[in-house]
Short mmCIF file of C-alpha atoms in Angstrom, two decimals:
data_model
loop_
_atom_site.label_atom_id
_atom_site.label_comp_id
_atom_site.label_asym_id
_atom_site.label_seq_id
_atom_site.Cartn_x
_atom_site.Cartn_y
_atom_site.Cartn_z
CA UNK A 12 0.00 0.00 0.00
CA UNK A 13 1.39 3.40 -0.95
CA UNK A 14 1.91 5.82 1.93
CA UNK A 15 2.10 9.61 1.81
CA UNK A 16 4.46 11.07 4.39
CA UNK A 17 3.37 14.69 4.87
CA UNK A 18 5.74 16.92 6.84
CA UNK A 19 5.80 20.65 7.67
CA UNK A 20 8.61 22.78 9.07
CA UNK A 21 7.98 25.69 11.44
CA UNK A 22 10.88 28.11 11.84
CA UNK A 23 11.23 31.85 12.29
CA UNK A 24 14.48 33.66 12.98
CA UNK A 25 15.09 36.42 15.48
CA UNK A 26 15.60 39.52 13.32
CA UNK A 27 18.78 41.49 13.92
CA UNK A 28 18.56 45.25 14.28
CA UNK A 29 20.69 47.85 12.51
CA UNK A 30 24.00 47.63 14.39
CA UNK A 31 26.84 49.98 13.51
CA UNK A 32 30.58 49.73 14.10
CA UNK A 33 30.43 52.37 16.85
CA UNK A 34 27.88 50.26 18.76
CA UNK A 35 30.51 47.59 19.41
CA UNK A 36 31.34 47.51 23.10
CA UNK A 37 28.44 49.77 24.10
CA UNK A 38 25.30 47.90 23.01
CA UNK A 39 24.96 44.17 23.68
CA UNK A 40 21.34 43.79 22.54
CA UNK A 41 21.21 42.85 18.86
CA UNK A 42 17.53 42.29 18.04
CA UNK A 43 14.66 44.13 16.39
CA UNK A 44 11.76 43.36 18.73
CA UNK A 45 9.25 45.33 16.70
CA UNK A 46 10.06 43.39 13.52
CA UNK A 47 10.01 40.10 15.39
CA UNK A 48 6.55 40.76 16.80
CA UNK A 49 5.22 42.05 13.46
CA UNK A 50 6.56 39.06 11.52
CA UNK A 51 5.36 36.39 13.94
CA UNK A 52 1.94 37.96 14.41
CA UNK A 53 1.46 38.26 10.64
CA UNK A 54 2.53 34.71 9.83
CA UNK A 55 0.49 33.26 12.68
CA UNK A 56 -2.64 35.08 11.54
CA UNK A 57 -2.30 34.42 7.82
CA UNK A 58 -0.67 31.00 7.79
CA UNK A 59 -0.02 28.98 10.93
CA UNK A 60 -3.41 29.23 12.65
CA UNK A 61 -5.56 28.69 9.50
CA UNK A 62 -3.28 25.86 8.35
CA UNK A 63 -3.27 24.11 11.74
CA UNK A 64 -7.05 24.49 11.98
CA UNK A 65 -7.36 22.83 8.56
CA UNK A 66 -5.07 19.99 9.65
CA UNK A 67 -7.13 19.61 12.82
CA UNK A 68 -10.27 19.31 10.67
CA UNK A 69 -8.55 16.67 8.54
CA UNK A 70 -7.75 14.61 11.63
CA UNK A 71 -11.27 15.02 13.02
CA UNK A 72 -12.78 13.93 9.71
CA UNK A 73 -10.40 11.06 8.92
CA UNK A 74 -9.28 9.84 12.35
CA UNK A 75 -6.21 7.60 12.51
CA UNK A 76 -6.16 7.30 8.71
CA UNK A 77 -4.61 10.77 8.37
CA UNK A 78 -1.11 11.28 9.75
CA UNK A 79 1.19 14.30 9.64
CA UNK A 80 4.57 15.39 11.01
CA UNK A 81 6.07 18.71 12.15
CA UNK A 82 9.45 19.97 13.22
CA UNK A 83 10.04 23.27 14.99
CA UNK A 84 13.29 25.11 15.57
CA UNK A 85 13.95 26.16 19.14
CA UNK A 86 14.39 29.82 18.21
CA UNK A 87 11.11 29.64 16.28
CA UNK A 88 9.34 28.17 19.30
CA UNK A 89 10.70 30.96 21.49
CA UNK A 90 9.26 33.56 19.14
CA UNK A 91 5.90 31.80 19.03
CA UNK A 92 5.75 31.47 22.81
CA UNK A 93 6.43 35.20 23.13
CA UNK A 94 4.25 36.65 20.37
CA UNK A 95 1.80 33.93 19.23
CA UNK A 96 1.29 31.36 22.01
CA UNK A 97 -1.95 30.25 20.37
CA UNK A 98 0.12 28.48 17.71
CA UNK A 99 1.88 26.36 20.35
CA UNK A 100 -1.47 25.65 22.02
CA UNK A 101 -2.94 24.50 18.72
CA UNK A 102 0.01 22.18 18.12
CA UNK A 103 -0.43 20.76 21.63
CA UNK A 104 -4.07 20.01 20.79
CA UNK A 105 -2.99 18.21 17.62
CA UNK A 106 -0.36 16.25 19.58
CA UNK A 107 -3.11 14.82 21.80
CA UNK A 108 -4.87 13.26 18.79
CA UNK A 109 -2.11 10.68 18.36
CA UNK A 110 -2.00 11.45 14.62
CA UNK A 111 0.93 13.87 14.76
CA UNK A 112 4.66 13.23 15.08
CA UNK A 113 7.21 15.86 16.12
CA UNK A 114 10.72 15.54 14.69
CA UNK A 115 14.08 16.68 16.01
CA UNK A 116 16.10 19.45 14.43
CA UNK A 117 18.88 21.82 15.55
CA UNK A 118 17.61 24.28 18.16
CA UNK A 119 19.20 27.25 16.40
CA UNK A 120 18.32 26.12 12.86
CA UNK A 121 22.01 26.65 12.14
CA UNK A 122 24.79 25.09 10.11
CA UNK A 123 26.74 23.49 12.96
CA UNK A 124 26.47 20.03 11.36
CA UNK A 125 28.88 21.24 8.66
CA UNK A 126 31.70 22.17 11.00
CA UNK A 127 31.25 21.26 14.67
CA UNK A 128 29.86 17.83 15.71
CA UNK A 129 29.80 18.80 19.40
CA UNK A 130 27.80 21.98 18.77
CA UNK A 131 25.46 20.09 16.43
CA UNK A 132 24.80 17.31 18.95
CA UNK A 133 24.27 19.81 21.75
CA UNK A 134 21.86 21.85 19.61
CA UNK A 135 19.79 18.80 18.66
CA UNK A 136 19.70 17.56 22.24
CA UNK A 137 18.43 20.95 23.45
CA UNK A 138 15.64 20.90 20.87
CA UNK A 139 14.62 17.32 21.72
CA UNK A 140 14.32 18.35 25.36
CA UNK A 141 12.09 21.29 24.42
CA UNK A 142 9.87 19.06 22.25
CA UNK A 143 9.43 16.60 25.13
CA UNK A 144 8.57 19.41 27.55
CA UNK A 145 6.14 21.11 25.16
CA UNK A 146 4.46 18.22 23.34
CA UNK A 147 5.25 15.13 25.42
CA UNK A 148 6.98 13.33 22.54
CA UNK A 149 10.58 12.16 22.29
CA UNK A 150 11.71 12.64 18.65
CA UNK A 151 12.91 9.50 16.87
CA UNK A 152 13.60 11.02 13.44
CA UNK A 153 15.76 14.05 12.71
CA UNK A 154 15.35 16.79 10.16
CA UNK A 155 18.45 18.96 9.78
CA UNK A 156 18.28 22.67 8.90
CA UNK A 157 17.24 23.02 5.23
CA UNK A 158 17.39 19.18 4.95
CA UNK A 159 21.20 19.41 4.99
CA UNK A 160 22.74 15.93 4.76
CA UNK A 161 25.92 14.04 3.93
CA UNK A 162 27.29 10.59 4.76
CA UNK A 163 29.29 12.04 7.65
CA UNK A 164 26.31 13.92 9.07
CA UNK A 165 24.17 10.78 8.77
CA UNK A 166 26.79 8.80 10.65
CA UNK A 167 26.72 11.30 13.50
CA UNK A 168 22.92 11.34 13.59
CA UNK A 169 22.92 7.54 13.86
CA UNK A 170 25.31 7.73 16.83
CA UNK A 171 22.90 10.17 18.46
CA UNK A 172 20.31 7.37 18.51
CA UNK A 173 17.86 8.40 15.77
CA UNK A 174 16.24 5.75 13.60
CA UNK A 175 15.72 7.96 10.56
CA UNK A 176 16.49 11.28 8.90
CA UNK A 177 14.82 13.42 6.25
CA UNK A 178 16.72 14.83 3.30
CA UNK A 179 16.33 15.95 -0.31
CA UNK A 180 15.64 13.62 -3.22
CA UNK A 181 18.19 15.45 -5.36
CA UNK A 182 18.72 14.14 -8.89
CA UNK A 183 22.50 14.48 -8.76
CA UNK A 184 22.51 12.11 -5.78
CA UNK A 185 19.79 9.68 -6.86
CA UNK A 186 20.75 9.36 -10.51
CA UNK A 187 18.42 6.73 -11.97
CA UNK A 188 16.99 5.86 -8.53
CA UNK A 189 13.56 6.95 -7.32
CA UNK A 190 12.89 8.98 -4.15
CA UNK A 191 9.88 6.73 -3.49
CA UNK A 192 11.83 4.16 -1.49
CA UNK A 193 13.47 4.09 1.92
CA UNK A 194 17.27 4.18 1.76
CA UNK A 195 19.94 4.07 4.47
CA UNK A 196 23.07 6.03 5.35
CA UNK A 197 26.11 4.60 3.57
CA UNK A 198 28.24 4.90 6.74
CA UNK A 199 25.52 3.86 9.23
CA UNK A 200 23.14 1.28 7.69
CA UNK A 201 20.75 1.40 10.65
CA UNK A 202 19.86 5.05 9.91
CA UNK A 203 17.01 5.13 7.38
CA UNK A 204 16.67 8.02 4.95
CA UNK A 205 13.39 9.50 3.70
CA UNK A 206 13.84 11.53 0.51
CA UNK A 207 11.68 14.50 -0.40
CA UNK A 208 9.83 14.26 -3.71
CA UNK A 209 10.88 17.61 -5.16
CA UNK A 210 8.22 17.91 -7.86
CA UNK A 211 5.23 16.92 -5.72
CA UNK A 212 6.36 19.12 -2.83
CA UNK A 213 7.16 22.19 -4.93
CA UNK A 214 3.91 21.89 -6.89
CA UNK A 215 2.19 22.80 -3.63
CA UNK A 216 4.62 25.12 -1.88
CA UNK A 217 6.05 27.02 -4.90
CA UNK A 218 3.78 26.69 -7.93
CA UNK A 219 0.23 26.21 -6.67
CA UNK A 220 -0.93 29.79 -7.30
CA UNK A 221 1.22 30.44 -10.40
CA UNK A 222 -1.19 30.98 -13.29
CA UNK A 223 1.71 30.74 -15.78
CA UNK A 224 2.59 27.23 -14.60
CA UNK A 225 1.55 24.51 -17.04
CA UNK A 226 0.01 22.50 -14.19
CA UNK A 227 -2.24 25.37 -13.07
CA UNK A 228 -4.84 24.99 -11.64
CA UNK A 229 -3.87 22.01 -9.50
CA UNK A 230 -6.74 19.88 -8.19
CA UNK A 231 -6.58 17.34 -5.37
CA UNK A 232 -7.94 14.44 -7.45
CA UNK A 233 -5.36 15.05 -10.21
CA UNK A 234 -2.58 15.28 -7.64
CA UNK A 235 -3.53 11.96 -6.03
CA UNK A 236 -3.93 10.36 -9.48
CA UNK A 237 -0.28 11.15 -10.21
CA UNK A 238 0.75 9.38 -7.01
CA UNK A 239 -1.47 6.39 -7.76
CA UNK A 240 0.15 6.02 -11.19
CA UNK A 241 3.65 5.52 -9.78
CA UNK A 242 4.86 1.90 -10.16
CA UNK A 243 3.38 -0.42 -7.54
CA UNK A 244 6.75 -1.01 -5.87
CA UNK A 245 7.26 2.75 -5.29
CA UNK A 246 5.32 3.01 -2.06
CA UNK A 247 6.80 5.91 -0.07
CA UNK A 248 5.81 9.42 -1.20
CA UNK A 249 7.51 12.10 0.91
CA UNK A 250 5.96 15.56 0.63
CA UNK A 251 7.96 18.05 2.71
CA UNK A 252 7.57 21.84 2.94
CA UNK A 253 7.48 24.83 5.26
CA UNK A 254 4.12 25.36 6.97
CA UNK A 255 4.28 29.02 5.89
CA UNK A 256 3.77 27.80 2.30
CA UNK A 257 0.12 27.48 3.30
CA UNK A 258 -0.99 31.09 3.53
CA UNK A 259 2.20 33.06 2.84
CA UNK A 260 3.96 31.60 -0.21
CA UNK A 261 0.56 30.45 -1.46
CA UNK A 262 -2.14 32.88 -0.22
CA UNK A 263 -5.30 31.60 1.41
CA UNK A 264 -7.27 33.17 -1.45
CA UNK A 265 -5.76 30.54 -3.77
CA UNK A 266 -7.84 27.87 -1.95
CA UNK A 267 -4.66 26.10 -0.89
CA UNK A 268 -6.27 24.85 2.33
CA UNK A 269 -9.30 23.47 0.50
CA UNK A 270 -6.88 21.59 -1.76
CA UNK A 271 -5.05 20.18 1.26
CA UNK A 272 -8.23 19.11 3.04
CA UNK A 273 -9.43 17.23 -0.05
CA UNK A 274 -6.29 15.06 -0.32
CA UNK A 275 -7.29 12.34 2.20
CA UNK A 276 -10.66 11.71 0.53
CA UNK A 277 -9.15 11.11 -2.90
CA UNK A 278 -6.19 9.19 -1.45
CA UNK A 279 -8.57 6.84 0.37
CA UNK A 280 -10.46 6.20 -2.88
CA UNK A 281 -7.18 5.13 -4.52
CA UNK A 282 -6.12 2.91 -1.63
CA UNK A 283 -3.32 5.28 -0.58
CA UNK A 284 -2.63 5.86 3.12
CA UNK A 285 -0.76 8.38 5.25
CA UNK A 286 2.11 7.71 7.65
CA UNK A 287 4.53 9.66 9.84
CA UNK A 288 8.32 9.40 9.32
CA UNK A 289 8.72 7.00 12.27
CA UNK A 290 5.97 4.78 10.91
CA UNK A 291 7.65 4.75 7.49
CA UNK A 292 10.94 3.70 9.15
CA UNK A 293 9.17 0.91 11.05
CA UNK A 294 7.06 -0.35 8.15
CA UNK A 295 9.46 -0.24 5.20
CA UNK A 296 12.86 -1.84 4.78
CA UNK A 297 15.75 0.01 3.18
CA UNK A 298 16.44 -0.89 -0.45
CA UNK A 299 20.12 0.02 -0.09
CA UNK A 300 22.78 2.63 0.65
CA UNK A 301 22.49 6.23 -0.47
CA UNK A 302 25.98 7.58 -1.10
CA UNK A 303 26.21 11.32 -0.37
CA UNK A 304 29.90 12.25 0.01
CA UNK A 305 29.15 15.95 -0.66
CA UNK A 306 26.64 17.98 1.32
CA UNK A 307 23.15 18.47 -0.10
CA UNK A 308 20.13 20.53 0.99
CA UNK A 309 16.69 21.52 -0.30
CA UNK A 310 17.82 25.05 -1.26
CA UNK A 311 17.98 26.37 -4.85
CA UNK A 312 18.54 24.38 -8.03
CA UNK A 313 21.96 23.09 -6.98
CA UNK A 314 20.52 21.44 -3.84
CA UNK A 315 23.71 22.15 -1.92
CA UNK A 316 24.88 24.67 0.71
CA UNK A 317 26.13 27.32 -1.72
CA UNK A 318 23.21 29.59 -0.76
CA UNK A 319 24.69 29.77 2.74
CA UNK A 320 28.43 29.45 2.12
CA UNK A 321 28.87 30.18 -1.57
CA UNK A 322 30.83 33.43 -1.36
CA UNK A 323 33.79 34.74 0.62
CA UNK A 324 31.62 36.97 2.85
CA UNK A 325 29.46 34.05 3.97
CA UNK A 326 32.46 31.83 4.61
CA UNK A 327 34.26 34.52 6.60
CA UNK A 328 31.21 35.14 8.80
CA UNK A 329 30.62 31.40 9.21
CA UNK A 330 34.24 30.61 10.12
CA UNK A 331 34.45 33.54 12.50
CA UNK A 332 31.26 32.50 14.30
CA UNK A 333 32.17 28.83 14.75
CA UNK A 334 35.74 29.65 15.76
CA UNK A 335 34.12 30.68 19.05
CA UNK A 336 32.13 27.46 19.53
CA UNK A 337 34.51 25.85 22.02
CA UNK A 338 34.83 28.98 24.14
CA UNK A 339 31.05 29.52 24.16
CA UNK A 340 30.62 25.91 25.26
CA UNK A 341 33.14 26.29 28.09
CA UNK A 342 31.85 29.70 29.23
CA UNK A 343 28.26 28.36 29.38
CA UNK A 344 26.83 31.78 30.16
CA UNK A 345 23.01 32.00 29.75
CA UNK A 346 23.03 35.32 27.86
CA UNK A 347 25.95 34.25 25.67
CA UNK A 348 24.20 30.95 24.92
CA UNK A 349 21.03 32.81 23.92
CA UNK A 350 22.88 35.09 21.52
CA UNK A 351 24.90 32.13 20.22
CA UNK A 352 21.68 30.37 19.20
CA UNK A 353 20.22 33.43 17.49
CA UNK A 354 23.42 34.22 15.58
CA UNK A 355 23.70 30.65 14.26
CA UNK A 356 20.39 30.74 12.34
CA UNK A 357 21.11 29.83 8.71
CA UNK A 358 18.96 32.73 7.47
CA UNK A 359 21.66 35.17 8.62
CA UNK A 360 24.05 33.64 6.08
CA UNK A 361 21.44 33.34 3.34
CA UNK A 362 20.88 37.10 3.51
CA UNK A 363 24.50 37.47 2.32
CA UNK A 364 24.11 35.30 -0.80
CA UNK A 365 24.99 36.76 -4.18
CA UNK A 366 23.50 33.82 -6.09
CA UNK A 367 20.50 34.29 -8.38
CA UNK A 368 17.56 32.30 -7.09
CA UNK A 369 14.17 31.24 -8.41
CA UNK A 370 12.81 31.77 -4.93
CA UNK A 371 12.83 35.42 -3.92
CA UNK A 372 14.87 36.37 -0.85
CA UNK A 373 13.41 38.96 1.51
CA UNK A 374 16.52 40.57 3.02
CA UNK A 375 14.50 42.68 5.46
CA UNK A 376 16.48 45.70 6.60
CA UNK A 377 19.41 44.91 4.30
CA UNK A 378 19.83 46.67 0.98
CA UNK A 379 22.38 44.20 -0.36
CA UNK A 380 24.39 41.06 0.54
CA UNK A 381 27.30 43.30 1.59
CA UNK A 382 24.99 45.31 3.85
CA UNK A 383 23.85 42.05 5.52
CA UNK A 384 27.46 40.94 5.93
CA UNK A 385 28.58 44.26 7.44
CA UNK A 386 25.74 44.38 9.95
CA UNK A 387 26.28 40.76 10.98
CA UNK A 388 30.04 41.17 11.39
CA UNK A 389 29.56 44.25 13.59
CA UNK A 390 27.30 42.23 15.88
CA UNK A 391 29.66 39.27 15.76
CA UNK A 392 32.57 41.54 16.74
CA UNK A 393 30.77 42.61 19.90
CA UNK A 394 29.72 39.04 20.65
CA UNK A 395 33.31 37.77 20.33
CA UNK A 396 34.56 40.48 22.68
CA UNK A 397 32.01 39.38 25.29
CA UNK A 398 32.98 35.72 24.95
CA UNK A 399 36.67 36.55 25.25
CA UNK A 400 35.95 38.60 28.36
CA UNK A 401 34.46 35.49 29.96
CA UNK A 402 37.07 33.12 28.60
CA UNK A 403 40.20 34.99 27.44
CA UNK A 404 41.60 34.26 24.01
CA UNK A 405 45.13 34.07 25.48
CA UNK A 406 44.39 30.57 26.81
CA UNK A 407 46.20 28.16 24.51
CA UNK A 408 44.60 25.35 22.52
CA UNK A 409 46.08 22.58 24.71
CA UNK A 410 44.37 23.93 27.80
CA UNK A 411 41.20 24.56 25.80
CA UNK A 412 41.15 21.00 24.48
CA UNK A 413 41.80 19.65 27.97
CA UNK A 414 38.81 21.55 29.33
CA UNK A 415 36.63 20.42 26.43
CA UNK A 416 37.61 16.79 27.03
CA UNK A 417 36.72 17.14 30.71
CA UNK A 418 33.36 18.73 29.88
CA UNK A 419 32.61 16.04 27.29
CA UNK A 420 33.48 13.24 29.72
CA UNK A 421 31.30 14.81 32.39
CA UNK A 422 28.49 15.17 29.87
CA UNK A 423 28.81 11.54 28.82
CA UNK A 424 28.78 10.46 32.47
CA UNK A 425 25.66 12.52 33.17
CA UNK A 426 23.98 11.08 30.10
CA UNK A 427 24.82 7.52 31.21
CA UNK A 428 23.43 8.22 34.67
CA UNK A 429 20.27 9.72 33.17
CA UNK A 430 19.79 6.58 31.09
CA UNK A 431 20.34 4.40 34.16
CA UNK A 432 17.78 6.46 36.09
CA UNK A 433 15.28 6.04 33.27
CA UNK A 434 15.97 2.29 33.20
CA UNK A 435 15.46 2.00 36.97
CA UNK A 436 12.28 4.09 36.79
CA UNK A 437 10.91 1.78 34.11
CA UNK A 438 11.84 -1.24 36.21
CA UNK A 439 10.14 0.22 39.29
CA UNK A 440 7.00 0.98 37.28
CA UNK A 441 6.99 -2.59 35.98
CA UNK A 442 7.39 -3.99 39.51
CA UNK A 443 4.65 -1.72 40.83
CA UNK A 444 2.33 -2.82 38.03
CA UNK A 445 3.08 -6.48 38.80
CA UNK A 446 2.45 -5.87 42.51
CA UNK A 447 -0.86 -4.15 41.79
CA UNK A 448 -1.90 -7.04 39.56
CA UNK A 449 -0.95 -9.56 42.26
CA UNK A 450 -2.87 -7.62 44.91
CA UNK A 451 -5.95 -7.58 42.70
CA UNK A 452 -5.61 -11.32 42.14
CA UNK A 453 -5.29 -12.02 45.88
CA UNK A 454 -8.22 -9.72 46.65
CA UNK A 455 -10.34 -11.53 44.07
CA UNK A 456 -9.50 -14.94 45.56
CA UNK A 457 -10.22 -13.66 49.07
CA UNK A 458 -13.56 -12.31 47.96
CA UNK A 459 -14.43 -15.72 46.45
CA UNK A 460 -13.48 -17.62 49.62
CA UNK A 461 -15.53 -15.43 51.97
CA UNK A 462 -18.97 -16.54 50.70
CA UNK A 463 -17.86 -20.19 50.92
CA UNK A 464 -16.66 -19.73 54.49
CA UNK A 465 -19.86 -17.95 55.36
CA UNK A 466 -21.92 -20.80 53.92
CA UNK A 467 -19.87 -23.37 55.88
CA UNK A 468 -20.44 -21.38 59.07
CA UNK A 469 -24.18 -21.31 58.42
CA UNK A 470 -24.21 -25.12 58.03
CA UNK A 471 -22.38 -25.57 61.35
CA UNK A 472 -24.88 -23.29 63.08
CA UNK A 473 -27.78 -25.30 61.69
CA UNK A 474 -26.27 -28.56 62.97
CA UNK A 475 -25.72 -27.07 66.41
CA UNK A 476 -29.30 -25.84 66.48
CA UNK A 477 -30.62 -29.35 65.63
CA UNK A 478 -28.50 -30.91 68.41
CA UNK A 479 -29.81 -28.45 71.00
CA UNK A 480 -33.39 -29.14 69.87
CA UNK A 481 -32.97 -32.90 70.47
#
């Protein structure tokens, strides 16, 4: 049976304010609160809330048949909690239906997986913790920022304990292969890979309202017919996009939500089901390795990371930022950690791109890539000074590495103890359940014996009464 795996990403950056060279050392607050509130409020009103309401209606109408997945960046969740808490509340309602899966992703929605395994692992762990606290689910599948993936990244994700990972079904990686199968990481066979169907996903999130597109207008029955016509053995159809596609990229006036809500009805008629990423990993076996020696993503035609690191400005900013990763980790200052997360967001580097793109880039306050670079580097200069004040740059690399090793060992020890605590808790719960069951069994037997004893006592009393009468 063919299964549609429908996934939506929710991420919003913290907008940086205009920060000039002369602000370095005097102003340590880098954010445009007005723009943050305006952006989040607008996207919640015109996209997130209507889209989540529609998905809620789809679950109510179709029950367990309809399944859907979300991932949220930590910085995005912070913005929603501050300016649009109703979005989080709606997601919590959907979580209670049992039809929604929440995936892991880097807290900062950054590019740490490309350069710093420790920062990447720490970022993902922080986001998993926030997902558990907010939605009561422990993520089992990871979605990296912009679907960034390579063999090395997959290997690290497998070591982090995830069963699967989402990435792009890029032609230069697949070759003659189809994205409609489950594959596995070439360096870690246990990690399953779910590949985005580019055409089916972009037909909704990029082209749906384009009257010049040859497929316009797109109807739900036609869309499902295309899926049904895939060869019988191609059973996994991964449709991944940003949730903001529903209402922002494709306006509500285009009837995008009506199209979405009609999909389950036509899919059911064709014998096509829905499944979450974890369910796909559990139900389908891998058909083989997917070799990805070079990094890929879902961005632009090249499907690589050139939109983030394609020019010298982006690489300079990126290298400068992550050169501080170890010192930030050691300093472990709450305010530094907060700024560290916000400065890592991949959007900050995308604003600096000089590449032509089919998808328009809203640079916000920036007039050009160089303007974005200059503003970011001014902020980064102040940030680096603050980090160095906490942990001086004069400390040599040997001492730094020694401290990092100590911190890592302590972290590993804490993690092992946490796992042991969880194991003991599970064991205690099991023993308590067995004890409760045994008590109920004993109580039941006791209750059965009491009437029999009572009856025996009545017989004895009758015999005694007869003897006295004689």
